[in-house]
XYZ file of C-alpha atoms in Angstrom:
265
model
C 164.604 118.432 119.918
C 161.571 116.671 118.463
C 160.731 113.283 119.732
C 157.956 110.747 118.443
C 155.109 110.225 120.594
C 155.584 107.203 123.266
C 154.117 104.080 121.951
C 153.714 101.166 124.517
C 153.890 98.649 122.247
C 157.010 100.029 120.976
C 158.323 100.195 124.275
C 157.690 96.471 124.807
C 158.804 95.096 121.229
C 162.673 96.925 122.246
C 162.504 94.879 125.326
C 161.069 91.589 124.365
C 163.533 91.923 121.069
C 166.865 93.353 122.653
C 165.894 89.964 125.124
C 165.429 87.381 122.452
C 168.790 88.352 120.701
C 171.017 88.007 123.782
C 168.942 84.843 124.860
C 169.885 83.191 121.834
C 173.298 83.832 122.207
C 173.195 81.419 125.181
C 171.797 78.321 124.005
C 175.549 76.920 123.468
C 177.663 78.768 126.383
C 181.411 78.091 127.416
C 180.776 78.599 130.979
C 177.219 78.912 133.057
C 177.571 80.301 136.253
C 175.551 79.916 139.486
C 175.099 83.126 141.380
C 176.226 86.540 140.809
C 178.541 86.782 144.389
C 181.539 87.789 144.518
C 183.268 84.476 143.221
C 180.938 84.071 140.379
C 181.550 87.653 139.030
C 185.180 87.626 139.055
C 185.097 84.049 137.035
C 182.666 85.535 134.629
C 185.049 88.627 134.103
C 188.457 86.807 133.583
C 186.679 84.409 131.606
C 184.561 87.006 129.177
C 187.186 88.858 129.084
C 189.383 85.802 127.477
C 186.692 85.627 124.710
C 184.591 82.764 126.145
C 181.090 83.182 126.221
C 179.719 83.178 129.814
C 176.261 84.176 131.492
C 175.858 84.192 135.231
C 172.395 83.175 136.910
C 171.128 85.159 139.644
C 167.608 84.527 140.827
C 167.078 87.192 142.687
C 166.930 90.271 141.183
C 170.151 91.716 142.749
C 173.726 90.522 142.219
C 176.228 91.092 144.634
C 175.558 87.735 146.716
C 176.401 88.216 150.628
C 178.065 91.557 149.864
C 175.488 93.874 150.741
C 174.866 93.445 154.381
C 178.846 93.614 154.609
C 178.863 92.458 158.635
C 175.418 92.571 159.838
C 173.957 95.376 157.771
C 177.025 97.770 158.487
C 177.992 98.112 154.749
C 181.780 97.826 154.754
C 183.801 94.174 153.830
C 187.395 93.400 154.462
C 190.247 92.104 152.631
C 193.709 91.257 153.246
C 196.479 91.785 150.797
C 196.151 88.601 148.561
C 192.359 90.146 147.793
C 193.400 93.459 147.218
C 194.787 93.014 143.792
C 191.947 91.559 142.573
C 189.618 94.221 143.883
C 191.454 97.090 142.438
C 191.644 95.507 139.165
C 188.154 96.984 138.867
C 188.810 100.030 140.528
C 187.442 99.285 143.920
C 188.389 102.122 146.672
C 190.010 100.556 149.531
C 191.328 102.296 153.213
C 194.316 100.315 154.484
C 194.499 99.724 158.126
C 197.667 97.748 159.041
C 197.783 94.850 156.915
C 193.280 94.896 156.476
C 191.751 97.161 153.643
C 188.208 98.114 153.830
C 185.804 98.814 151.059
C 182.195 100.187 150.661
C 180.204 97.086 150.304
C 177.837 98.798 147.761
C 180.574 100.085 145.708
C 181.943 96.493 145.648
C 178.771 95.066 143.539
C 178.607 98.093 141.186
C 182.029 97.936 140.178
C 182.222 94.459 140.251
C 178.735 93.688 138.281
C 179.911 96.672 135.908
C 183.130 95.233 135.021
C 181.948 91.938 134.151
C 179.294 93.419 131.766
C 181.979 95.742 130.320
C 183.934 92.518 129.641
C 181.259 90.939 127.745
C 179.257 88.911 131.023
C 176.028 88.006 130.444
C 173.889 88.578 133.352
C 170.326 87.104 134.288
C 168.652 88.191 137.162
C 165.570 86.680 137.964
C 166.176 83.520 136.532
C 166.553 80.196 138.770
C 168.968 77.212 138.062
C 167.000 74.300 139.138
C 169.035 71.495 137.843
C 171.911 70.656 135.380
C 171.899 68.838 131.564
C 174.305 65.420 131.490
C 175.493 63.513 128.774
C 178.050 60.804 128.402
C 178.851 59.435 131.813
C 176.899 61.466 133.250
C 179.400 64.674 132.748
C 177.691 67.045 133.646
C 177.031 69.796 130.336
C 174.490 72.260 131.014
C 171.824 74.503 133.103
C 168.074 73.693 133.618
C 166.451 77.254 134.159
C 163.192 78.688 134.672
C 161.870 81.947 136.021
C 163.286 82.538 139.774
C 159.408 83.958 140.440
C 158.081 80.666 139.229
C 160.220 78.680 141.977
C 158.447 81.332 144.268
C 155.973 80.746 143.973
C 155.777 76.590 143.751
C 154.186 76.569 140.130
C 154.950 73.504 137.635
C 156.020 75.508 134.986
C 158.567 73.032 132.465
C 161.799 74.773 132.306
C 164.246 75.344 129.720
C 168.035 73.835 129.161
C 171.075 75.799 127.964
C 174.271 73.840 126.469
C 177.421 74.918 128.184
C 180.929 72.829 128.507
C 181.346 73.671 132.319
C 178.955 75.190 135.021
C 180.288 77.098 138.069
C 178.093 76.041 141.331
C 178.448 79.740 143.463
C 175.213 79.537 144.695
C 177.086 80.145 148.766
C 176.745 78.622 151.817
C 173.880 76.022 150.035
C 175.951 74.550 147.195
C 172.673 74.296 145.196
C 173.792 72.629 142.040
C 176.567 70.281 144.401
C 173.986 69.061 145.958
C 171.465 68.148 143.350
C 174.037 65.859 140.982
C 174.554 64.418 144.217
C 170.709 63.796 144.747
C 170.061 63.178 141.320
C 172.669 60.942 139.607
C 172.788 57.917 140.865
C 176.234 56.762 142.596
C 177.940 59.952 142.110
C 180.406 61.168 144.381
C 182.586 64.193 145.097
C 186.096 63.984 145.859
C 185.224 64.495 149.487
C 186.659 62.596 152.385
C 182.839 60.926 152.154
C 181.782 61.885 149.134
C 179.041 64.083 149.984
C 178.478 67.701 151.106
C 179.019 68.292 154.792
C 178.162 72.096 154.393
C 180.234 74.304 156.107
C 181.739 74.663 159.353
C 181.626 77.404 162.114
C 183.283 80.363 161.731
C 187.220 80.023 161.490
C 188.207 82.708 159.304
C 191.423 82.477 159.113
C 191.369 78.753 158.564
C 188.376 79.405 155.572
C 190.115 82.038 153.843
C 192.821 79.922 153.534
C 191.347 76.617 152.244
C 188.889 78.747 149.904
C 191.222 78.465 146.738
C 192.242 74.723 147.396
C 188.648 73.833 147.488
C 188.108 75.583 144.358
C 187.978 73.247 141.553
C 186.293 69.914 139.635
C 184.344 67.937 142.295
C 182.671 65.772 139.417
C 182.986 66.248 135.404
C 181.879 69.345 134.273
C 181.306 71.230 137.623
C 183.282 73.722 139.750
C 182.210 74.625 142.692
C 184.201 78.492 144.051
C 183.194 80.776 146.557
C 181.486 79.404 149.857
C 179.739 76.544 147.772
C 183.815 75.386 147.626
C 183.842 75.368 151.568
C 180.513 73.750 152.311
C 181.638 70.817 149.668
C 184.667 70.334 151.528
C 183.642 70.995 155.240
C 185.642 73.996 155.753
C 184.979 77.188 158.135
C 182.690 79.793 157.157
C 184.819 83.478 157.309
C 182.050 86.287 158.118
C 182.584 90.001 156.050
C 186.148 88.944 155.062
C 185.950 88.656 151.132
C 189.688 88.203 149.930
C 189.179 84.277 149.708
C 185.624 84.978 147.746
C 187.361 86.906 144.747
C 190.475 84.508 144.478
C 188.378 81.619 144.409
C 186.463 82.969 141.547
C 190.017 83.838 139.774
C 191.059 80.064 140.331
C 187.409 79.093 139.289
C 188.251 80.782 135.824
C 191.422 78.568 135.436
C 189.700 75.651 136.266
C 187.208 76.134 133.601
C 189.429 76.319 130.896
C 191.273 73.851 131.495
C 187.719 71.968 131.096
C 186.920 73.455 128.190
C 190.464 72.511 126.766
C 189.433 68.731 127.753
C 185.997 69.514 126.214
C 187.175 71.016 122.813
């Protein structure tokens, strides 16, 4: 078969053009989401695959959050039954072993990350959330971005702001976007026994798996926080390479946004 002689600048116009066309399709979003763990890709999935229009920041330039290293670089996570379902639902391979299942840690973040583009997920790797948009009262209604290389690498390079009616804070154990609009808006406060963000607390797993849904939800207009962001917000245990609690909070993180978006509409 014949093929046309490689032209670089060809090359680069597909790139920059095929980029430009999705970009625009986020300047007004349903949902922005904060990190591309295991929470924030199974929010993005239900939620795409519902019709809404979602993108997930990641800025590093691999999804999969705290999956990878499963439990200290052996690459295997565990689940217990509640998990499972959601984990197959993207046909995740798991070994049962009395009432635990184990799965490939790597195969977890391909299948995952795979599914949520097949549903219609928006992913950007690379890119940095560095702070949220706000309108009346303060409700929180949008993402501040800029290159995740630029926060690197401590330049003051003006960012750009994308509309969207709720943002999902699953940045992990930091809470990142929790606690900015507590740094930045004046007098606001989570629905915290103080208010603030205590991070988390030492490891309990049995206790943090089963506060991780609970947590899930609106800690101030307009922002969710799921996954471990969820925990550190509300003070409870961290779990270690169990990851049941991580996909079920991003399933109740999809059912909190649109009931926001139902508010918002």
């Amino acid at each position: 078969m014949d093929t046309a002689p490689l032209s670089e600048p060809k090359i680069t116009s597909l790139i920059v053009e095929s980029f430009a066309k999705d970009f625009g399709e986020c300047m007004e979003m349903d949902v922005a989401i904060v990190g591309a763990g295991p929470a924030g890709l199974t929010a993005a999935r239900i939620l795409a695959a519902e019709g809404y229009n979602v993108s997930v920041f990641e800025r590093k330039l691999a999804v999969g959050g705290g999956i990878w290293g499963g439990g200290m670089l052996f690459p295997r996570i565990v689940v217990q039954e509640a998990g499972k379902r959601i984990m197959e639902d993207v046909g995740i391979k798991l070994s049962a072993h009395e009432g635990y299942y184990v799965a490939d840690s790597v195969e977890t973040v391909a299948k995952c990350a795979a599914a949520a583009i097949d549903a219609g997920v928006r992913i950007w790797v690379g890119v940095a959330v560095e702070d949220v948009m706000i309108r009346d009262n303060d409700e929180v209604c949008g993402v501040v971005i800029n290159w995740g290389a630029v926060e690197a690498a401590g330049l003051h390079v003006d960012p750009l702001a994308l509309a969207a009616k709720c943002v999902i804070d699953a940045t992990g154990h930091d809470a990142e976007i929790a606690r900015g609009v507590l740094r930045k808006i004046p007098g606001a406060r989570f629905n915290t026994d103080d208010g603030a963000v205590p991070g988390e607390r030492p490891m309990h797993a049995e206790i943090g798996e089963a506060a991780l849904v609970g947590n899930t939800q609106e800690v101030y207009p307009g922002l969710i926080v799921a996954g471990m962001a969820a925990n550190a917000v509300f003070a409870s245990p961290r779990m270690g390479p169990i990851f049941g609690g991580m996909f079920l909070s991003g399933e109740r993180a999809a059912e909190v946004a649109r009931e926001i978006i139902e508010r918002r509409s």
